[in-house]
């Protein structure tokens, strides 16, 4: 069984969230419904904000805990 470090799990979470944001942005581009377009864009901004926060936390973890740094 492979045990993932907190750093690796954080990186995976960030990548997943970036994928969600990209999907939401694509939905916004593909819809003609202005209300839906606005909703998708707002959701994408929220997820982007989450990504920024998670990335800041990952940077902090990597600075404070050498074992979480990428090899």
XYZ file of N, CA and C in Angstrom:
213
model
N 0.848 -1.191 0.000
C 0.000 0.000 0.000
C 0.888 1.246 0.000
N 0.582 2.174 -0.866
C 1.359 3.412 -0.978
C 0.699 4.474 -0.106
N 1.493 5.086 0.764
C 0.995 6.171 1.596
C 1.420 7.487 0.969
N 0.450 8.329 0.667
C 0.745 9.622 0.061
C 0.986 10.658 1.143
N 1.969 11.513 0.911
C 2.239 12.579 1.858
C 1.180 13.672 1.736
N 1.114 14.496 2.743
C 0.194 15.633 2.715
C 0.491 16.507 1.495
N 1.758 16.711 1.204
C 2.136 17.542 0.062
C 1.617 16.984 -1.253
N 1.742 15.674 -1.435
C 1.267 15.043 -2.672
C -0.257 15.131 -2.742
N -0.923 14.894 -1.625
C -2.385 14.990 -1.606
C -2.841 16.412 -1.917
N -2.121 17.389 -1.391
C -2.455 18.789 -1.677
C -2.276 19.079 -3.166
N -1.189 18.592 -3.755
C -0.951 18.806 -5.176
C -2.061 18.178 -6.011
N -2.503 17.000 -5.629
C -3.589 16.327 -6.352
C -4.891 17.113 -6.220
N -5.144 17.622 -5.032
C -6.353 18.409 -4.800
C -6.336 19.683 -5.631
N -5.189 20.343 -5.674
C -5.042 21.564 -6.475
C -5.284 21.256 -7.954
N -4.697 20.172 -8.441
C -4.883 19.798 -9.848
C -6.357 19.508 -10.142
N -7.023 18.827 -9.229
C -8.450 18.532 -9.413
C -9.271 19.820 -9.453
N -8.976 20.718 -8.529
C -9.709 21.983 -8.481
C -9.467 22.805 -9.742
N -8.239 22.798 -10.245
C -7.946 23.510 -11.490
C -8.758 22.918 -12.645
N -8.935 21.599 -12.633
C -9.748 20.954 -13.650
C -11.207 21.365 -13.559
N -11.714 21.458 -12.342
C -13.095 21.905 -12.145
C -13.264 23.329 -12.667
N -12.323 24.208 -12.325
C -12.403 25.594 -12.787
C -12.379 25.657 -14.313
N -11.524 24.858 -14.929
C -11.447 24.841 -16.387
C -12.772 24.363 -16.998
N -13.381 23.345 -16.400
C -14.675 22.856 -16.895
C -15.746 23.936 -16.783
N -15.777 24.625 -15.665
C -16.772 25.685 -15.476
C -16.596 26.802 -16.500
N -15.356 27.164 -16.763
C -15.081 28.202 -17.759
C -15.521 27.742 -19.143
N -15.312 26.465 -19.429
C -15.735 25.928 -20.720
C -17.261 25.938 -20.826
N -17.947 25.558 -19.745
C -19.411 25.605 -19.737
C -19.897 27.025 -20.023
N -19.231 28.002 -19.422
C -19.615 29.405 -19.627
C -19.469 29.800 -21.089
N -18.422 29.311 -21.722
C -18.195 29.635 -23.134
C -19.213 28.958 -24.044
N -19.670 27.791 -23.642
C -20.524 26.991 -24.519
C -22.013 27.319 -24.417
N -22.412 28.004 -23.354
C -23.841 28.266 -23.187
C -24.232 29.618 -23.779
N -25.447 29.675 -24.264
C -25.996 30.933 -24.770
C -26.829 31.632 -23.702
N -27.166 30.901 -22.655
C -27.976 31.422 -21.552
C -27.108 32.346 -20.695
N -27.423 33.632 -20.707
C -26.589 34.610 -20.011
C -26.571 34.395 -18.498
N -27.682 33.962 -17.954
C -27.733 33.699 -16.510
C -26.822 32.516 -16.158
N -26.870 31.478 -16.972
C -26.007 30.316 -16.745
C -24.542 30.695 -16.949
N -24.269 31.496 -17.973
C -22.904 31.953 -18.249
C -22.335 32.695 -17.036
N -23.145 33.581 -16.467
C -22.712 34.341 -15.296
C -22.474 33.403 -14.109
N -23.372 32.446 -13.918
C -23.225 31.500 -12.815
C -21.934 30.689 -12.960
N -21.688 30.161 -14.167
C -20.480 29.366 -14.387
C -19.222 30.199 -14.154
N -19.229 31.441 -14.623
C -18.065 32.309 -14.416
C -17.851 32.626 -12.939
N -18.923 32.861 -12.207
C -18.797 33.128 -10.771
C -18.267 31.904 -10.029
N -18.782 30.746 -10.395
C -18.298 29.513 -9.768
C -16.826 29.283 -10.089
N -16.434 29.549 -11.325
C -15.031 29.392 -11.709
C -14.134 30.334 -10.897
N -14.591 31.564 -10.678
C -13.819 32.511 -9.868
C -13.681 32.014 -8.434
N -14.739 31.441 -7.909
C -14.696 30.901 -6.544
C -13.694 29.756 -6.451
N -13.740 28.864 -7.426
C -12.810 27.740 -7.423
C -11.372 28.236 -7.618
N -11.176 29.217 -8.493
C -9.839 29.797 -8.670
C -9.312 30.380 -7.360
N -10.189 31.006 -6.603
C -9.800 31.544 -5.297
C -9.388 30.416 -4.347
N -10.125 29.327 -4.395
C -9.775 28.152 -3.584
C -8.409 27.606 -3.983
N -8.150 27.544 -5.276
C -6.859 27.054 -5.771
C -5.730 27.934 -5.239
N -5.927 29.235 -5.291
C -4.909 30.163 -4.789
C -4.642 29.927 -3.303
N -5.700 29.752 -2.544
C -5.564 29.500 -1.110
C -4.851 28.178 -0.851
N -5.244 27.142 -1.574
C -4.600 25.838 -1.414
C -3.130 25.894 -1.819
N -2.822 26.617 -2.884
C -1.430 26.737 -3.322
C -0.595 27.455 -2.274
N -1.158 28.476 -1.653
C -0.452 29.187 -0.579
C -0.175 28.247 0.584
N -1.160 27.431 0.914
C -0.981 26.474 2.006
C 0.088 25.446 1.656
N 0.067 24.955 0.422
C 1.085 23.993 -0.006
C 2.478 24.615 0.068
N 2.612 25.853 -0.386
C 3.906 26.538 -0.305
C 4.377 26.634 1.142
N 3.460 26.955 2.039
C 3.795 27.055 3.462
C 4.257 25.698 3.992
N 3.498 24.647 3.666
C 3.852 23.307 4.125
C 5.243 22.935 3.642
N 5.517 23.213 2.382
C 6.818 22.853 1.813
C 7.959 23.629 2.452
N 7.703 24.854 2.865
C 8.740 25.645 3.530
C 8.966 25.177 4.964
N 7.886 24.829 5.648
C 7.967 24.471 7.059
C 8.340 23.009 7.298
N 7.968 22.157 6.390
C 8.149 20.726 6.577
C 8.948 20.142 5.417
N 10.263 20.014 5.586
C 11.117 19.541 4.486
C 10.682 18.190 3.906
N 10.074 17.337 4.704
C 9.687 16.016 4.199
C 8.588 16.096 3.152
N 7.888 17.243 3.048
C 6.826 17.392 2.064
C 7.321 17.979 0.748
N 8.569 18.394 0.713
C 9.111 18.956 -0.533
C 9.222 17.869 -1.576
N 9.061 18.269 -2.837
C 9.196 17.290 -3.920
C 10.633 16.834 -4.019
N 10.795 15.580 -4.310
C 12.147 15.009 -4.468
C 12.664 15.307 -5.857
